[in-house]
């Protein structure tokens, strides 16, 4: 089956000496994995290593056999070239972290066009803005809308956020955030990318990041804490 679609690179893994296994979140078919032969070859090829940096947005033509095996690209080009993401240490660190979070969060080969469109729009926003200290926090929370566990905010005036059920309650249960943590979480829920990025202090951002990772852990089976988390904390400390 020949497919033409946009795709966001989630991860790439070197295979043997010259090849890559690339995992992409595609607009048309959800999560797919591709085998890129001779990706490290010196000969000219349209399958360049630069195409497979984390969260690069591609236009691909590929053969999908849909048999649970690795698929193959026929043609690749960059759909939306980034101008600052890979040259800015803060943005590149964010992208590395988010790609790892998505790697551990998106598992189904199911179309999720709304999630794809959201991620594409968010990445283009990141590339074109400089005040980005809360970007990863807002993106991770917003992504839960498309993964099925966005917090129920109907009782947001209640003092405690209960992580397992994803609701605000009057009771401080075992799996609840403290009242201070719940208030920080409420502030995050109200934020959009264009809001003041200095809303939180460094320590508050670290607390919220821990909350988000714990929240993902509660709601996604087999979720693993990203290895790039320590790098992110160091860069934004």
Short mmCIF file of C-alpha atoms in Angstrom, two decimals:
data_model
loop_
_atom_site.label_atom_id
_atom_site.label_comp_id
_atom_site.label_asym_id
_atom_site.label_seq_id
_atom_site.Cartn_x
_atom_site.Cartn_y
_atom_site.Cartn_z
CA UNK A 1 0.00 0.00 0.00
CA UNK A 2 1.55 3.29 -1.12
CA UNK A 3 0.92 6.11 1.35
CA UNK A 4 1.57 9.85 1.16
CA UNK A 5 1.31 11.65 4.48
CA UNK A 6 2.87 14.06 6.92
CA UNK A 7 4.87 12.46 9.73
CA UNK A 8 6.53 13.66 12.94
CA UNK A 9 9.74 11.87 13.90
CA UNK A 10 9.40 10.41 17.40
CA UNK A 11 12.68 8.49 17.64
CA UNK A 12 15.50 7.02 15.58
CA UNK A 13 17.70 4.09 16.53
CA UNK A 14 20.92 3.11 14.80
CA UNK A 15 20.79 -0.41 13.42
CA UNK A 16 24.10 -2.15 12.69
CA UNK A 17 26.63 0.19 11.07
CA UNK A 18 24.75 2.16 8.45
CA UNK A 19 21.02 1.85 8.97
CA UNK A 20 18.29 3.38 11.13
CA UNK A 21 14.98 2.31 12.58
CA UNK A 22 12.79 5.41 12.67
CA UNK A 23 9.53 5.69 14.58
CA UNK A 24 7.13 8.30 13.22
CA UNK A 25 3.72 9.55 14.23
CA UNK A 26 1.92 9.88 10.91
CA UNK A 27 -1.13 11.95 10.09
CA UNK A 28 -2.80 9.16 8.15
CA UNK A 29 -1.88 5.97 10.03
CA UNK A 30 -0.80 6.91 13.56
CA UNK A 31 2.43 5.40 14.84
CA UNK A 32 4.59 3.58 12.29
CA UNK A 33 8.19 2.30 12.31
CA UNK A 34 10.43 2.47 9.25
CA UNK A 35 13.69 0.87 8.20
CA UNK A 36 16.17 3.29 6.60
CA UNK A 37 18.92 1.34 4.86
CA UNK A 38 22.33 2.98 4.46
CA UNK A 39 21.27 6.10 6.36
CA UNK A 40 24.92 6.67 7.28
CA UNK A 41 26.22 6.00 3.80
CA UNK A 42 28.40 8.67 2.23
CA UNK A 43 26.54 8.40 -1.06
CA UNK A 44 23.92 11.02 -1.75
CA UNK A 45 20.46 9.96 -0.70
CA UNK A 46 17.10 11.51 0.04
CA UNK A 47 17.15 9.66 3.35
CA UNK A 48 19.56 11.95 5.18
CA UNK A 49 20.30 11.73 8.88
CA UNK A 50 19.17 15.34 9.30
CA UNK A 51 15.64 14.30 8.38
CA UNK A 52 15.37 12.13 11.46
CA UNK A 53 16.14 14.56 14.26
CA UNK A 54 13.56 14.49 17.07
CA UNK A 55 10.16 15.93 16.11
CA UNK A 56 11.14 16.90 12.57
CA UNK A 57 7.97 17.33 10.50
CA UNK A 58 8.23 15.35 7.28
CA UNK A 59 6.31 14.79 4.08
CA UNK A 60 6.74 11.10 3.27
CA UNK A 61 5.80 8.63 0.61
CA UNK A 62 6.05 5.13 2.00
CA UNK A 63 5.11 1.53 1.42
CA UNK A 64 2.91 0.26 4.26
CA UNK A 65 2.52 -3.51 4.35
CA UNK A 66 0.67 -3.27 7.68
CA UNK A 67 1.91 -6.67 8.84
CA UNK A 68 3.48 -5.51 12.10
CA UNK A 69 6.93 -5.35 10.49
CA UNK A 70 9.10 -2.34 9.64
CA UNK A 71 7.80 -0.24 6.76
CA UNK A 72 9.90 1.47 4.07
CA UNK A 73 10.17 5.03 2.82
CA UNK A 74 10.10 5.75 -0.90
CA UNK A 75 10.53 9.52 -0.69
CA UNK A 76 11.11 11.98 2.15
CA UNK A 77 11.24 15.72 2.41
CA UNK A 78 11.00 18.17 5.29
CA UNK A 79 7.49 19.60 5.39
CA UNK A 80 8.20 22.55 7.69
CA UNK A 81 11.89 23.40 8.16
CA UNK A 82 12.71 24.61 11.67
CA UNK A 83 14.77 27.79 11.92
CA UNK A 84 15.72 27.82 15.59
CA UNK A 85 14.76 24.56 17.32
CA UNK A 86 17.96 22.63 16.66
CA UNK A 87 20.34 25.58 17.15
CA UNK A 88 18.86 26.85 20.43
CA UNK A 89 19.97 24.81 23.45
CA UNK A 90 16.71 25.43 25.33
CA UNK A 91 14.49 24.50 22.41
CA UNK A 92 16.54 21.48 21.37
CA UNK A 93 16.48 20.20 24.96
CA UNK A 94 12.70 20.64 25.11
CA UNK A 95 12.29 18.80 21.82
CA UNK A 96 14.50 15.93 22.96
CA UNK A 97 12.45 15.61 26.15
CA UNK A 98 9.06 15.84 24.44
CA UNK A 99 10.03 13.28 21.80
CA UNK A 100 10.96 10.85 24.56
CA UNK A 101 7.70 11.52 26.40
CA UNK A 102 5.75 10.87 23.20
CA UNK A 103 7.78 7.72 22.54
CA UNK A 104 6.54 6.33 25.86
CA UNK A 105 2.99 7.66 25.44
CA UNK A 106 1.84 6.90 21.87
CA UNK A 107 1.62 3.18 21.23
CA UNK A 108 -1.31 2.55 18.96
CA UNK A 109 -1.23 2.34 15.18
CA UNK A 110 -4.43 4.32 15.12
CA UNK A 111 -5.10 7.57 13.31
CA UNK A 112 -5.25 10.55 15.66
CA UNK A 113 -5.42 13.53 13.34
CA UNK A 114 -6.30 15.97 16.12
CA UNK A 115 -3.20 15.03 18.12
CA UNK A 116 -1.03 15.30 15.01
CA UNK A 117 -2.40 18.75 14.15
CA UNK A 118 -1.93 19.93 17.74
CA UNK A 119 1.71 18.73 17.86
CA UNK A 120 2.51 20.24 14.46
CA UNK A 121 1.00 23.60 15.44
CA UNK A 122 2.79 23.58 18.81
CA UNK A 123 6.19 22.79 17.26
CA UNK A 124 5.83 25.61 14.74
CA UNK A 125 4.92 27.95 17.61
CA UNK A 126 8.04 26.85 19.51
CA UNK A 127 10.22 27.47 16.46
CA UNK A 128 8.92 31.03 16.12
CA UNK A 129 8.92 32.24 19.74
CA UNK A 130 11.60 33.01 22.29
CA UNK A 131 9.67 32.97 25.59
CA UNK A 132 9.32 29.21 25.93
CA UNK A 133 10.08 28.27 29.55
CA UNK A 134 6.60 26.79 30.13
CA UNK A 135 6.17 25.33 26.65
CA UNK A 136 6.87 21.71 27.59
CA UNK A 137 4.55 21.90 30.61
CA UNK A 138 1.63 23.27 28.59
CA UNK A 139 2.23 20.81 25.76
CA UNK A 140 2.31 17.77 28.04
CA UNK A 141 -0.93 18.79 29.73
CA UNK A 142 -2.68 19.61 26.45
CA UNK A 143 -1.53 16.30 24.94
CA UNK A 144 -3.54 14.44 27.59
CA UNK A 145 -6.69 15.73 25.84
CA UNK A 146 -5.81 13.60 22.83
CA UNK A 147 -4.58 10.62 24.83
CA UNK A 148 -7.79 10.43 26.83
CA UNK A 149 -6.91 11.53 30.35
CA UNK A 150 -7.17 15.32 30.47
CA UNK A 151 -8.18 16.45 33.99
CA UNK A 152 -11.88 16.85 34.71
CA UNK A 153 -12.09 20.55 35.62
CA UNK A 154 -15.82 20.65 36.45
CA UNK A 155 -14.92 20.92 40.17
CA UNK A 156 -11.71 22.90 39.76
CA UNK A 157 -12.61 25.08 42.77
CA UNK A 158 -12.05 22.08 45.05
CA UNK A 159 -8.71 22.21 46.92
CA UNK A 160 -7.12 18.85 45.95
CA UNK A 161 -6.38 17.19 42.62
CA UNK A 162 -6.71 13.40 42.74
CA UNK A 163 -4.24 11.91 40.24
CA UNK A 164 -5.76 8.48 39.67
CA UNK A 165 -9.25 9.69 38.76
CA UNK A 166 -8.05 12.99 37.30
CA UNK A 167 -10.56 15.05 39.29
CA UNK A 168 -10.58 17.88 41.82
CA UNK A 169 -12.02 16.89 45.19
CA UNK A 170 -12.56 18.31 48.68
CA UNK A 171 -10.64 15.39 50.17
CA UNK A 172 -6.89 14.79 50.45
CA UNK A 173 -6.61 11.16 49.33
CA UNK A 174 -3.43 9.05 49.09
CA UNK A 175 -3.08 9.78 45.37
CA UNK A 176 -3.94 13.49 45.71
CA UNK A 177 -1.63 16.43 45.22
CA UNK A 178 -1.12 18.74 48.17
CA UNK A 179 -3.16 21.93 48.18
CA UNK A 180 -0.09 23.91 47.07
CA UNK A 181 0.64 21.45 44.23
CA UNK A 182 -3.04 21.49 43.23
CA UNK A 183 -2.98 25.29 43.00
CA UNK A 184 0.09 25.17 40.75
CA UNK A 185 -1.65 22.58 38.59
CA UNK A 186 -4.72 24.84 38.32
CA UNK A 187 -2.50 27.70 37.13
CA UNK A 188 -1.05 25.43 34.45
CA UNK A 189 -4.53 24.41 33.27
CA UNK A 190 -5.32 28.09 32.65
CA UNK A 191 -2.16 28.70 30.61
CA UNK A 192 -1.83 28.89 26.83
CA UNK A 193 1.37 29.12 24.82
CA UNK A 194 0.95 32.87 24.31
CA UNK A 195 0.52 33.61 28.03
CA UNK A 196 3.30 35.13 30.11
CA UNK A 197 6.00 32.46 30.22
CA UNK A 198 7.29 33.81 33.55
CA UNK A 199 4.18 32.64 35.40
CA UNK A 200 6.17 30.14 37.46
CA UNK A 201 9.44 30.28 39.37
CA UNK A 202 12.10 27.65 38.63
CA UNK A 203 11.16 25.52 41.65
CA UNK A 204 7.47 25.71 40.73
CA UNK A 205 8.20 24.52 37.20
CA UNK A 206 10.15 21.58 38.58
CA UNK A 207 7.24 20.67 40.85
CA UNK A 208 4.76 20.85 37.96
CA UNK A 209 7.03 18.79 35.73
CA UNK A 210 7.19 16.08 38.38
CA UNK A 211 3.40 16.20 38.72
CA UNK A 212 2.93 15.78 34.96
CA UNK A 213 5.30 12.84 34.74
CA UNK A 214 3.55 11.19 37.70
CA UNK A 215 0.18 11.89 36.06
CA UNK A 216 1.31 10.19 32.84
CA UNK A 217 2.56 7.26 34.93
CA UNK A 218 -0.85 6.89 36.58
CA UNK A 219 -2.69 6.75 33.26
CA UNK A 220 -0.37 5.00 30.79
CA UNK A 221 0.55 1.35 31.25
CA UNK A 222 4.28 0.75 31.08
CA UNK A 223 5.15 4.45 30.99
CA UNK A 224 8.84 5.10 31.63
CA UNK A 225 10.40 8.25 33.02
CA UNK A 226 12.38 9.96 30.22
CA UNK A 227 16.16 9.66 30.41
CA UNK A 228 16.42 13.25 29.19
CA UNK A 229 14.58 14.56 32.26
CA UNK A 230 17.81 15.36 34.13
CA UNK A 231 19.15 17.27 31.13
CA UNK A 232 15.95 19.30 30.93
CA UNK A 233 16.11 20.16 34.64
CA UNK A 234 19.74 21.18 34.32
CA UNK A 235 19.16 23.45 31.33
CA UNK A 236 16.16 25.17 32.90
CA UNK A 237 17.54 25.42 36.44
#
